[in-house]
Coordinates of N, CA, C and O in Angstrom, one line a residue:
X1 N 49.6 -37.0 -12.5 CA 50.7 -36.2 -13.1 C 50.3 -34.7 -12.9 O 49.2 -34.3 -13.2
X2 N 51.3 -34.0 -12.4 CA 51.0 -32.6 -12.2 C 51.1 -31.7 -13.4 O 51.9 -31.9 -14.3
X3 N 50.2 -30.8 -13.5 CA 50.0 -29.9 -14.7 C 51.1 -28.8 -14.6 O 51.1 -28.0 -13.7
X4 N 52.0 -28.7 -15.6 CA 53.0 -27.7 -15.5 C 53.0 -26.8 -16.7 O 53.8 -25.9 -16.8
X5 N 52.0 -26.9 -17.6 CA 51.9 -26.0 -18.7 C 51.2 -24.7 -18.3 O 50.0 -24.8 -17.8
X6 N 51.9 -23.6 -18.4 CA 51.3 -22.3 -17.9 C 50.0 -22.0 -18.6 O 49.1 -21.5 -17.9
X7 N 49.8 -22.3 -19.8 CA 48.6 -22.0 -20.5 C 47.4 -22.8 -19.9 O 46.3 -22.3 -19.7
X8 N 47.7 -24.1 -19.7 CA 46.7 -24.9 -19.1 C 46.3 -24.5 -17.7 O 45.2 -24.5 -17.3
X9 N 47.3 -24.1 -16.9 CA 47.1 -23.6 -15.6 C 46.2 -22.4 -15.6 O 45.3 -22.2 -14.8
X10 N 46.5 -21.4 -16.5 CA 45.8 -20.2 -16.6 C 44.3 -20.5 -17.0 O 43.4 -20.0 -16.4
X11 N 44.2 -21.5 -17.9 CA 42.8 -21.9 -18.3 C 42.1 -22.5 -17.2 O 40.9 -22.3 -17.0
X12 N 42.8 -23.4 -16.4 CA 42.1 -24.0 -15.3 C 41.7 -23.0 -14.3 O 40.6 -23.1 -13.7
X13 N 42.5 -22.0 -14.0 CA 42.2 -21.0 -13.0 C 40.9 -20.2 -13.5 O 40.1 -19.9 -12.7
X14 N 40.9 -19.9 -14.8 CA 39.8 -19.2 -15.4 C 38.5 -20.1 -15.2 O 37.4 -19.5 -14.8
X15 N 38.6 -21.4 -15.4 CA 37.4 -22.2 -15.2 C 37.0 -22.2 -13.8 O 35.8 -22.2 -13.5
X16 N 37.9 -22.3 -12.9 CA 37.6 -22.2 -11.4 C 36.8 -20.9 -11.2 O 35.9 -20.9 -10.4
X17 N 37.3 -19.8 -11.7 CA 36.8 -18.5 -11.5 C 35.3 -18.4 -11.9 O 34.5 -17.7 -11.3
X18 N 34.9 -19.2 -12.9 CA 33.5 -19.2 -13.4 C 32.6 -19.8 -12.3 O 31.4 -19.6 -12.4
X19 N 33.1 -20.4 -11.3 CA 32.2 -21.1 -10.3 C 32.2 -20.3 -9.0 O 31.5 -20.7 -8.1
X20 N 32.8 -19.1 -9.0 CA 32.9 -18.4 -7.7 C 31.5 -17.9 -7.3 O 31.2 -18.0 -6.1
X21 N 30.8 -17.3 -8.2 CA 29.4 -16.8 -7.8 C 28.6 -17.9 -7.2 O 27.9 -17.6 -6.1
X22 N 28.6 -19.0 -7.7 CA 27.8 -20.1 -7.1 C 28.4 -20.6 -5.8 O 27.6 -20.9 -4.9
X23 N 29.7 -20.6 -5.7 CA 30.3 -21.0 -4.4 C 30.0 -20.0 -3.3 O 30.0 -20.4 -2.1
X24 N 29.8 -18.8 -3.6 CA 29.5 -17.8 -2.6 C 28.2 -18.1 -1.8 O 28.1 -17.8 -0.7
X25 N 27.3 -18.9 -2.5 CA 26.1 -19.2 -1.9 C 26.2 -20.6 -1.2 O 25.2 -21.0 -0.6
X26 N 27.3 -21.3 -1.3 CA 27.4 -22.6 -0.8 C 28.1 -22.8 0.6 O 28.4 -23.9 1.0
X27 N 28.3 -21.7 1.3 CA 28.9 -21.9 2.6 C 30.5 -21.7 2.5 O 31.1 -21.8 1.5
X28 N 31.1 -21.6 3.7 CA 32.5 -21.4 3.8 C 33.3 -22.5 3.3 O 34.3 -22.3 2.5
X29 N 33.0 -23.7 3.6 CA 33.8 -24.9 3.2 C 34.1 -25.0 1.8 O 35.3 -25.0 1.3
X30 N 33.0 -25.1 0.9 CA 33.3 -25.2 -0.5 C 33.9 -24.0 -1.1 O 34.8 -24.1 -2.0
X31 N 33.6 -22.8 -0.6 CA 34.2 -21.6 -1.1 C 35.7 -21.5 -0.8 O 36.5 -21.2 -1.6
X32 N 36.0 -21.9 0.4 CA 37.5 -21.8 0.8 C 38.2 -22.9 0.0 O 39.3 -22.6 -0.4
X33 N 37.7 -24.0 -0.2 CA 38.3 -25.1 -1.0 C 38.5 -24.5 -2.4 O 39.6 -24.7 -3.0
X34 N 37.5 -23.9 -3.0 CA 37.7 -23.3 -4.3 C 38.8 -22.2 -4.4 O 39.6 -22.2 -5.3
X35 N 38.8 -21.4 -3.4 CA 39.8 -20.3 -3.4 C 41.2 -20.9 -3.2 O 42.2 -20.4 -3.8
X36 N 41.4 -21.9 -2.4 CA 42.7 -22.6 -2.3 C 43.1 -23.2 -3.6 O 44.2 -23.1 -4.0
X37 N 42.1 -23.8 -4.3 CA 42.4 -24.4 -5.6 C 42.8 -23.3 -6.7 O 43.8 -23.6 -7.4
X38 N 42.1 -22.2 -6.7 CA 42.5 -21.1 -7.6 C 43.9 -20.6 -7.3 O 44.7 -20.4 -8.1
X39 N 44.1 -20.4 -6.0 CA 45.4 -20.0 -5.5 C 46.6 -20.9 -6.0 O 47.6 -20.4 -6.5
X40 N 46.4 -22.2 -5.7 CA 47.4 -23.1 -6.1 C 47.6 -23.1 -7.6 O 48.8 -23.2 -8.1
X41 N 46.6 -23.0 -8.4 CA 46.7 -23.0 -9.8 C 47.3 -21.8 -10.3 O 48.2 -21.8 -11.2
X42 N 47.0 -20.6 -9.8 CA 47.6 -19.4 -10.2 C 49.0 -19.3 -9.9 O 49.8 -18.7 -10.6
X43 N 49.4 -19.9 -8.8 CA 50.8 -19.9 -8.4 C 51.7 -20.6 -9.4 O 52.9 -20.3 -9.4
X44 N 51.2 -21.4 -10.2 CA 51.9 -22.1 -11.2 C 52.0 -21.4 -12.6 O 52.7 -21.9 -13.5
X45 N 51.4 -20.2 -12.7 CA 51.4 -19.4 -13.9 C 52.5 -18.3 -13.7 O 52.4 -17.6 -12.7
X46 N 53.4 -18.2 -14.6 CA 54.5 -17.2 -14.5 C 54.0 -15.8 -14.8 O 53.0 -15.6 -15.5
X47 N 54.8 -14.9 -14.4 CA 54.5 -13.5 -14.7 C 54.5 -13.3 -16.2 O 55.4 -13.7 -16.9
X48 N 53.5 -12.6 -16.7 CA 53.4 -12.3 -18.1 C 53.1 -13.5 -19.0 O 53.1 -13.4 -20.2
X49 N 52.9 -14.7 -18.4 CA 52.7 -15.9 -19.2 C 51.3 -16.2 -19.5 O 51.0 -17.1 -19.5
X50 N 50.5 -15.7 -20.0 CA 49.1 -16.1 -20.3 C 48.1 -15.4 -19.4 O 47.1 -16.0 -19.1
X51 N 48.4 -14.2 -19.1 CA 47.3 -13.4 -18.4 C 46.1 -13.3 -19.3 O 45.0 -13.1 -18.9
X52 N 46.4 -13.4 -20.7 CA 45.3 -13.3 -21.6 C 44.3 -14.4 -21.5 O 43.1 -14.3 -21.9
X53 N 44.7 -15.5 -20.9 CA 43.8 -16.7 -20.6 C 42.8 -16.3 -19.5 O 41.8 -17.0 -19.4
X54 N 43.2 -15.4 -18.7 CA 42.4 -15.0 -17.5 C 41.4 -13.9 -17.9 O 41.7 -12.7 -17.7
X55 N 40.3 -14.2 -18.5 CA 39.4 -13.2 -19.0 C 38.4 -12.7 -17.9 O 38.2 -11.5 -17.7
X56 N 37.8 -13.6 -17.2 CA 36.8 -13.2 -16.2 C 37.3 -13.4 -14.8 O 36.7 -12.8 -13.9
X57 N 38.3 -14.1 -14.5 CA 38.8 -14.4 -13.2 C 39.1 -13.1 -12.4 O 38.6 -13.0 -11.2
X58 N 39.8 -12.2 -13.0 CA 40.1 -10.9 -12.2 C 38.8 -10.3 -11.7 O 38.7 -9.8 -10.6
X59 N 37.8 -10.2 -12.6 CA 36.5 -9.6 -12.2 C 35.8 -10.4 -11.1 O 35.1 -9.8 -10.2
X60 N 35.9 -11.7 -11.2 CA 35.2 -12.5 -10.2 C 35.9 -12.4 -8.8 O 35.2 -12.4 -7.8
X61 N 37.2 -12.2 -8.8 CA 37.9 -12.1 -7.5 C 37.6 -10.8 -6.8 O 37.9 -10.7 -5.6
X62 N 37.1 -9.8 -7.5 CA 36.9 -8.5 -6.8 C 35.4 -8.3 -6.4 O 35.0 -7.3 -6.0
X63 N 34.6 -9.4 -6.5 CA 33.3 -9.4 -6.1 C 33.2 -9.0 -4.6 O 34.0 -9.5 -3.8
X64 N 32.3 -8.1 -4.2 CA 32.2 -7.7 -2.8 C 32.0 -8.9 -1.9 O 32.4 -8.9 -0.8
X65 N 31.3 -9.9 -2.4 CA 31.1 -11.1 -1.6 C 32.4 -11.8 -1.2 O 32.4 -12.6 -0.2
X66 N 33.4 -11.7 -2.0 CA 34.7 -12.2 -1.6 C 35.6 -11.3 -0.8 O 36.1 -11.6 0.2
X67 N 35.7 -10.0 -1.3 CA 36.6 -9.1 -0.6 C 36.0 -8.7 0.8 O 36.8 -8.5 1.7
X68 N 34.7 -8.8 0.9 CA 34.1 -8.5 2.2 C 33.5 -9.7 2.9 O 32.7 -9.6 3.8
X69 N 34.0 -10.9 2.5 CA 33.4 -12.1 3.1 C 33.6 -12.1 4.6 O 34.6 -11.6 5.1
X70 N 32.7 -12.7 5.3 CA 32.7 -12.7 6.8 C 33.9 -13.6 7.3 O 34.3 -13.4 8.4
X71 N 34.3 -14.6 6.5 CA 35.4 -15.5 7.0 C 36.8 -14.9 6.6 O 37.0 -14.7 5.4
X72 N 37.6 -14.8 7.5 CA 39.0 -14.2 7.3 C 39.8 -15.1 6.4 O 40.7 -14.6 5.7
X73 N 39.6 -16.5 6.4 CA 40.4 -17.3 5.6 C 40.0 -17.2 4.1 O 40.8 -17.2 3.2
X74 N 38.7 -17.0 3.9 CA 38.3 -16.7 2.5 C 38.9 -15.4 2.0 O 39.4 -15.3 0.9
X75 N 38.9 -14.4 2.9 CA 39.5 -13.1 2.5 C 41.0 -13.3 2.2 O 41.5 -12.6 1.3
X76 N 41.6 -14.1 3.1 CA 43.1 -14.3 2.9 C 43.4 -14.9 1.5 O 44.2 -14.4 0.8
X77 N 42.7 -16.0 1.2 CA 42.9 -16.6 -0.1 C 42.5 -15.8 -1.3 O 43.1 -15.8 -2.3
X78 N 41.5 -15.0 -1.1 CA 41.1 -14.0 -2.1 C 42.2 -13.0 -2.4 O 42.6 -12.8 -3.5
X79 N 42.8 -12.5 -1.3 CA 43.9 -11.6 -1.5 C 45.1 -12.2 -2.1 O 45.8 -11.6 -3.0
X80 N 45.4 -13.5 -1.7 CA 46.5 -14.2 -2.4 C 46.2 -14.4 -3.9 O 47.1 -14.2 -4.7
X81 N 45.0 -14.8 -4.2 CA 44.7 -14.9 -5.6 C 44.8 -13.6 -6.4 O 45.4 -13.6 -7.5
X82 N 44.4 -12.5 -5.8 CA 44.5 -11.2 -6.4 C 46.0 -10.8 -6.6 O 46.3 -10.3 -7.6
X83 N 46.8 -11.2 -5.6 CA 48.2 -10.8 -5.8 C 48.8 -11.6 -7.0 O 49.7 -11.1 -7.7
X84 N 48.4 -12.9 -7.1 CA 48.9 -13.7 -8.2 C 48.4 -13.2 -9.6 O 49.1 -13.1 -10.5
X85 N 47.1 -12.7 -9.6 CA 46.6 -12.1 -10.8 C 47.4 -10.9 -11.2 O 47.8 -10.7 -12.3
X86 N 47.7 -10.0 -10.2 CA 48.5 -8.8 -10.5 C 49.9 -9.2 -10.9 O 50.5 -8.6 -11.8
X87 N 50.5 -10.2 -10.3 CA 51.8 -10.7 -10.7 C 51.8 -11.2 -12.1 O 52.7 -10.9 -12.9
X88 N 50.8 -12.0 -12.5 CA 50.7 -12.6 -13.8 C 50.6 -11.5 -14.9 O 51.2 -11.5 -15.9
X89 N 49.7 -10.5 -14.6 CA 49.5 -9.4 -15.6 C 50.6 -8.4 -15.6 O 50.7 -7.7 -16.6
X90 N 51.4 -8.3 -14.6 CA 52.5 -7.3 -14.5 C 53.3 -7.3 -15.8 O 53.7 -8.3 -16.3
X91 N 53.7 -6.1 -16.3 CA 53.5 -4.8 -15.7 C 52.1 -4.2 -16.0 O 51.9 -3.0 -15.6
X92 N 51.3 -4.9 -16.7 CA 49.9 -4.3 -17.0 C 49.0 -4.5 -15.8 O 49.3 -5.3 -14.9
X93 N 48.0 -3.7 -15.7 CA 47.0 -3.7 -14.6 C 45.7 -4.3 -15.1 O 45.2 -3.8 -16.1
X94 N 45.3 -5.4 -14.5 CA 44.0 -6.0 -14.9 C 42.8 -5.1 -14.4 O 41.7 -5.3 -14.9
X95 N 43.1 -4.2 -13.4 CA 42.0 -3.4 -12.8 C 42.4 -1.9 -13.1 O 43.5 -1.5 -12.7
X96 N 41.6 -1.2 -13.9 CA 41.9 0.1 -14.2 C 41.3 1.2 -13.3 O 41.8 2.3 -13.3
X97 N 40.4 0.8 -12.5 CA 39.7 1.7 -11.6 C 40.4 1.8 -10.3 O 40.7 0.8 -9.6
X98 N 40.8 3.1 -9.9 CA 41.5 3.3 -8.6 C 40.8 2.8 -7.4 O 41.4 2.3 -6.5
X99 N 39.4 2.9 -7.4 CA 38.7 2.4 -6.2 C 38.8 0.9 -6.1 O 38.9 0.4 -5.0
X100 N 38.8 0.2 -7.3 CA 38.9 -1.2 -7.3 C 40.3 -1.6 -6.8 O 40.4 -2.5 -5.9
X101 N 41.3 -0.9 -7.3 CA 42.7 -1.2 -6.8 C 42.8 -0.9 -5.3 O 43.5 -1.7 -4.6
X102 N 42.2 0.1 -4.8 CA 42.2 0.4 -3.4 C 41.6 -0.8 -2.6 O 42.1 -1.2 -1.6
X103 N 40.5 -1.3 -3.1 CA 39.8 -2.4 -2.5 C 40.8 -3.6 -2.4 O 40.8 -4.4 -1.5
X104 N 41.5 -3.8 -3.5 CA 42.5 -4.9 -3.6 C 43.6 -4.7 -2.5 O 43.9 -5.6 -1.8
X105 N 44.1 -3.5 -2.5 CA 45.1 -3.2 -1.5 C 44.6 -3.3 0.0 O 45.3 -3.8 0.8
X106 N 43.4 -2.9 0.2 CA 42.8 -3.1 1.5 C 42.7 -4.6 1.9 O 43.0 -5.0 3.0
X107 N 42.4 -5.5 0.9 CA 42.4 -6.9 1.1 C 43.8 -7.4 1.4 O 44.0 -8.3 2.3
X108 N 44.8 -6.9 0.7 CA 46.2 -7.2 1.0 C 46.5 -6.9 2.5 O 47.2 -7.7 3.2
X109 N 46.2 -5.7 2.9 CA 46.5 -5.3 4.3 C 45.9 -6.2 5.3 O 46.5 -6.6 6.3
X110 N 44.6 -6.6 5.1 CA 43.9 -7.5 6.0 C 44.6 -8.8 6.0 O 44.8 -9.4 7.1
X111 N 45.0 -9.3 4.9 CA 45.7 -10.6 4.8 C 47.1 -10.6 5.4 O 47.5 -11.5 6.1
X112 N 47.8 -9.5 5.2 CA 49.2 -9.4 5.7 C 49.2 -9.3 7.2 O 50.2 -9.6 7.9
X113 N 48.1 -8.9 7.8 CA 48.0 -8.8 9.2 C 48.0 -10.2 9.9 O 48.1 -10.3 11.1
X114 N 48.0 -11.2 9.1 CA 48.0 -12.6 9.6 C 49.4 -13.2 9.6 O 49.5 -14.4 9.7
X115 N 50.4 -12.4 9.5 CA 51.8 -12.9 9.4 C 52.4 -13.1 10.8 O 53.5 -13.6 10.9
X116 N 51.7 -12.7 11.9 CA 52.3 -12.7 13.2 C 52.7 -14.0 13.8 O 53.6 -14.2 14.6
X117 N 52.0 -15.1 13.4 CA 52.2 -16.4 14.0 C 52.6 -17.4 13.0 O 51.8 -18.0 12.2
X118 N 53.9 -17.8 12.9 CA 54.4 -18.7 11.9 C 53.9 -20.1 12.0 O 53.9 -20.9 11.1
X119 N 53.3 -20.5 13.2 CA 52.7 -21.8 13.4 C 51.2 -21.9 13.0 O 50.7 -23.0 12.9
X120 N 50.6 -20.7 12.7 CA 49.2 -20.7 12.3 C 49.1 -21.1 10.8 O 50.0 -20.9 10.0
X121 N 48.0 -21.7 10.5 CA 47.7 -22.2 9.1 C 47.7 -21.0 8.2 O 48.0 -21.1 7.0
X122 N 47.3 -19.8 8.7 CA 47.2 -18.6 7.8 C 48.6 -18.0 7.4 O 48.7 -17.2 6.5
X123 N 49.6 -18.4 8.1 CA 50.9 -17.8 7.9 C 51.4 -18.1 6.5 O 51.9 -17.2 5.8
X124 N 51.3 -19.3 6.0 CA 51.9 -19.7 4.7 C 51.2 -18.9 3.6 O 51.9 -18.3 2.8
X125 N 49.9 -18.8 3.5 CA 49.3 -18.0 2.4 C 49.6 -16.5 2.6 O 49.8 -15.8 1.6
X126 N 49.6 -16.0 3.8 CA 50.0 -14.6 4.1 C 51.4 -14.3 3.7 O 51.7 -13.3 3.1
X127 N 52.3 -15.3 3.9 CA 53.7 -15.1 3.5 C 53.8 -15.1 2.0 O 54.6 -14.4 1.4
X128 N 53.1 -16.0 1.4 CA 53.1 -16.1 -0.1 C 52.6 -14.8 -0.7 O 53.2 -14.3 -1.7
X129 N 51.6 -14.1 -0.1 CA 51.2 -12.8 -0.5 C 52.3 -11.8 -0.4 O 52.6 -11.0 -1.3
X130 N 52.9 -11.8 0.8 CA 54.0 -10.8 1.0 C 55.1 -11.1 0.0 O 55.7 -10.1 -0.5
X131 N 55.4 -12.3 -0.3 CA 56.5 -12.6 -1.4 C 56.1 -12.0 -2.7 O 56.9 -11.5 -3.4
X132 N 54.8 -12.2 -3.1 CA 54.3 -11.6 -4.3 C 54.4 -10.0 -4.3 O 54.9 -9.4 -5.3
X133 N 54.0 -9.4 -3.2 CA 54.1 -8.0 -3.1 C 55.5 -7.5 -3.2 O 55.8 -6.6 -3.9
X134 N 56.4 -8.2 -2.6 CA 57.9 -7.8 -2.6 C 58.5 -8.1 -3.9 O 59.3 -7.3 -4.4
X135 N 58.2 -9.3 -4.5 CA 58.9 -9.7 -5.7 C 58.7 -8.8 -6.9 O 59.6 -8.5 -7.7
X136 N 57.5 -8.3 -7.1 CA 57.2 -7.5 -8.2 C 56.8 -6.1 -7.9 O 56.3 -5.3 -8.7
X137 N 57.0 -5.7 -6.6 CA 56.8 -4.3 -6.2 C 55.3 -3.9 -6.3 O 54.9 -2.8 -6.8
X138 N 54.4 -4.8 -5.8 CA 53.0 -4.5 -5.9 C 52.6 -3.3 -5.1 O 51.5 -2.8 -5.2
X139 N 53.4 -2.9 -4.2 CA 53.1 -1.7 -3.3 C 53.3 -0.4 -4.1 O 52.7 0.6 -3.7
X140 N 54.1 -0.4 -5.1 CA 54.4 0.8 -5.8 C 53.2 1.5 -6.4 O 53.0 2.7 -6.3
X141 N 52.3 0.7 -7.1 CA 51.1 1.4 -7.6 C 50.2 2.0 -6.6 O 49.4 2.9 -6.9
X142 N 50.4 1.7 -5.3 CA 49.6 2.3 -4.2 C 49.9 3.8 -4.3 O 49.0 4.6 -4.0
X143 N 51.1 4.2 -4.6 CA 51.5 5.6 -4.6 C 50.7 6.4 -5.7 O 50.6 7.7 -5.6
X144 N 50.2 5.8 -6.7 CA 49.6 6.5 -7.9 C 48.1 6.5 -7.8 O 47.5 7.2 -8.6
X145 N 47.5 5.9 -6.8 CA 46.1 5.9 -6.7 C 45.5 7.3 -6.3 O 46.1 8.0 -5.5
X146 N 44.5 7.6 -7.0 CA 43.8 8.9 -6.8 C 42.4 8.7 -6.5 O 41.5 9.0 -7.3
X147 N 42.1 8.2 -5.3 CA 40.8 8.0 -4.8 C 40.7 8.2 -3.3 O 41.7 8.3 -2.6
X148 N 39.5 8.3 -2.8 CA 39.3 8.5 -1.3 C 40.0 7.4 -0.5 O 39.8 6.3 -0.8
X149 N 40.8 7.8 0.4 CA 41.5 6.9 1.3 C 42.8 6.3 0.8 O 43.5 5.6 1.6
X150 N 43.2 6.6 -0.4 CA 44.4 6.0 -1.0 C 45.6 6.5 -0.2 O 46.6 5.7 -0.1
X151 N 45.6 7.7 0.3 CA 46.8 8.3 0.9 C 47.1 7.5 2.2 O 48.2 7.6 2.7
X152 N 46.2 6.8 2.7 CA 46.5 6.0 4.0 C 47.0 4.6 3.8 O 47.4 4.0 4.7
X153 N 47.0 4.2 2.5 CA 47.5 2.8 2.3 C 48.9 2.5 2.6 O 49.2 1.5 3.3
X154 N 49.8 3.4 2.2 CA 51.2 3.1 2.5 C 51.5 3.2 4.0 O 52.2 2.2 4.5
X155 N 51.0 4.2 4.7 CA 51.3 4.1 6.2 C 50.7 2.9 6.8 O 51.3 2.3 7.7
X156 N 49.5 2.4 6.3 CA 48.9 1.2 6.9 C 49.7 0.0 6.6 O 49.8 -0.9 7.4
X157 N 50.3 0.0 5.4 CA 51.2 -1.1 5.0 C 52.4 -1.2 6.0 O 52.7 -2.3 6.5
X158 N 53.0 -0.1 6.3 CA 54.1 -0.1 7.2 C 53.6 -0.6 8.6 O 54.3 -1.4 9.3
X159 N 52.5 -0.1 9.0 CA 51.9 -0.5 10.4 C 51.7 -2.0 10.4 O 52.0 -2.6 11.4
X160 N 51.1 -2.5 9.4 CA 50.8 -4.0 9.3 C 52.1 -4.8 9.4 O 52.2 -5.8 10.1
X161 N 53.1 -4.4 8.6 CA 54.3 -5.1 8.6 C 55.1 -5.0 9.9 O 55.6 -6.0 10.4
X162 N 55.1 -3.8 10.4 CA 55.8 -3.6 11.7 C 55.1 -4.4 12.8 O 55.8 -5.0 13.7
X163 N 53.8 -4.5 12.8 CA 53.0 -5.2 13.8 C 53.2 -6.7 13.6 O 53.2 -7.5 14.5
X164 N 53.4 -7.1 12.3 CA 53.4 -8.6 12.0 C 54.8 -9.2 12.3 O 54.9 -10.4 12.6
X165 N 55.9 -8.4 12.2 CA 57.2 -9.0 12.4 C 57.5 -9.1 13.8 O 57.4 -8.1 14.6
X166 N 57.9 -10.2 14.3 CA 58.2 -10.4 15.7 C 59.3 -11.5 15.8 O 59.7 -12.0 14.8
X167 N 59.9 -11.7 17.0 CA 61.0 -12.7 17.1 C 60.7 -14.1 16.6 O 61.6 -14.8 16.1
X168 N 59.4 -14.5 16.6 CA 59.0 -15.8 16.2 C 59.1 -16.0 14.7 O 59.3 -17.0 14.1
X169 N 58.9 -14.8 13.9 CA 58.9 -15.0 12.5 C 59.9 -14.1 11.7 O 59.9 -14.1 10.5
X170 N 60.7 -13.3 12.4 CA 61.5 -12.3 11.8 C 62.5 -12.9 10.8 O 62.7 -12.4 9.7
X171 N 63.0 -14.1 11.1 CA 63.9 -14.8 10.1 C 63.2 -15.2 8.9 O 63.8 -15.3 7.8
X172 N 61.9 -15.4 8.9 CA 61.1 -15.8 7.8 C 60.7 -14.7 6.9 O 60.5 -14.8 5.7
X173 N 60.5 -13.5 7.6 CA 59.9 -12.4 6.9 C 60.8 -11.2 6.6 O 60.5 -10.4 5.7
X174 N 62.0 -11.2 7.2 CA 62.8 -10.0 7.1 C 63.1 -9.6 5.7 O 63.0 -8.4 5.3
X175 N 63.6 -10.5 4.8 CA 63.9 -10.2 3.5 C 62.7 -9.7 2.7 O 62.9 -8.6 2.0
X176 N 61.6 -10.3 2.8 CA 60.4 -9.8 2.0 C 59.8 -8.6 2.5 O 59.4 -7.7 1.8
X177 N 59.9 -8.4 3.8 CA 59.3 -7.2 4.4 C 60.1 -5.9 4.2 O 59.6 -4.8 4.3
X178 N 61.4 -6.1 3.8 CA 62.2 -4.9 3.6 C 62.4 -4.6 2.2 O 63.2 -3.7 1.8
X179 N 61.8 -5.3 1.3 CA 62.0 -5.0 -0.2 C 61.2 -3.9 -0.6 O 60.1 -3.6 -0.1

C-alpha cells in the first residue's frame, strides 16, 4: 500500500536523509538509490505541508560530497531533492546563507543542462526539477542573492534553457521553460 500521508512522507524523507553521510562512503550505486528514494518521497509532500518534519535533511543535501559528487546522476537527484525541499518550505527559505543558495542554484543549472535528450534516463528528473523551478518561481530568489558570482546565475539559467530546448523536446519543455 502506497504511503500518501504528507507527514509520514516528510518523516520518511528525514529518516532517509540521516543516512546520506554513510552512503557517501558506499559508492555510486547505493548513494544513487538513496537519492532516488529521497526524491520520490519528497515529491509526495505538498508545498508548506510539513516542512517542519524536515529538520536535518536540508543540511544533509547541501553537503559538498553531494553537490560536488563526481557522478552526474547523483548531482542530478541531489538538485531534484533540493528543489523539492525549497518547494515544500516555500515561501520560507530553509537556507539562509546566500553562498549556500548559490551552490543550490549552481546544482540546478548543472541538472537542467541534462534536458536536451528526452529519451535519456536523466530527462525525467531534470524535467521534474524544471517543473519545480517553474511552478513556484524558484528562480526569483536568484535575483536577491548578494554573494560572489550571483550576478551570473540568471544569464546562465537562460543559456542552459536555450541550449536544452530543441525540436526533440520542445513540446515537453516549452510551458515550463517559459514560466
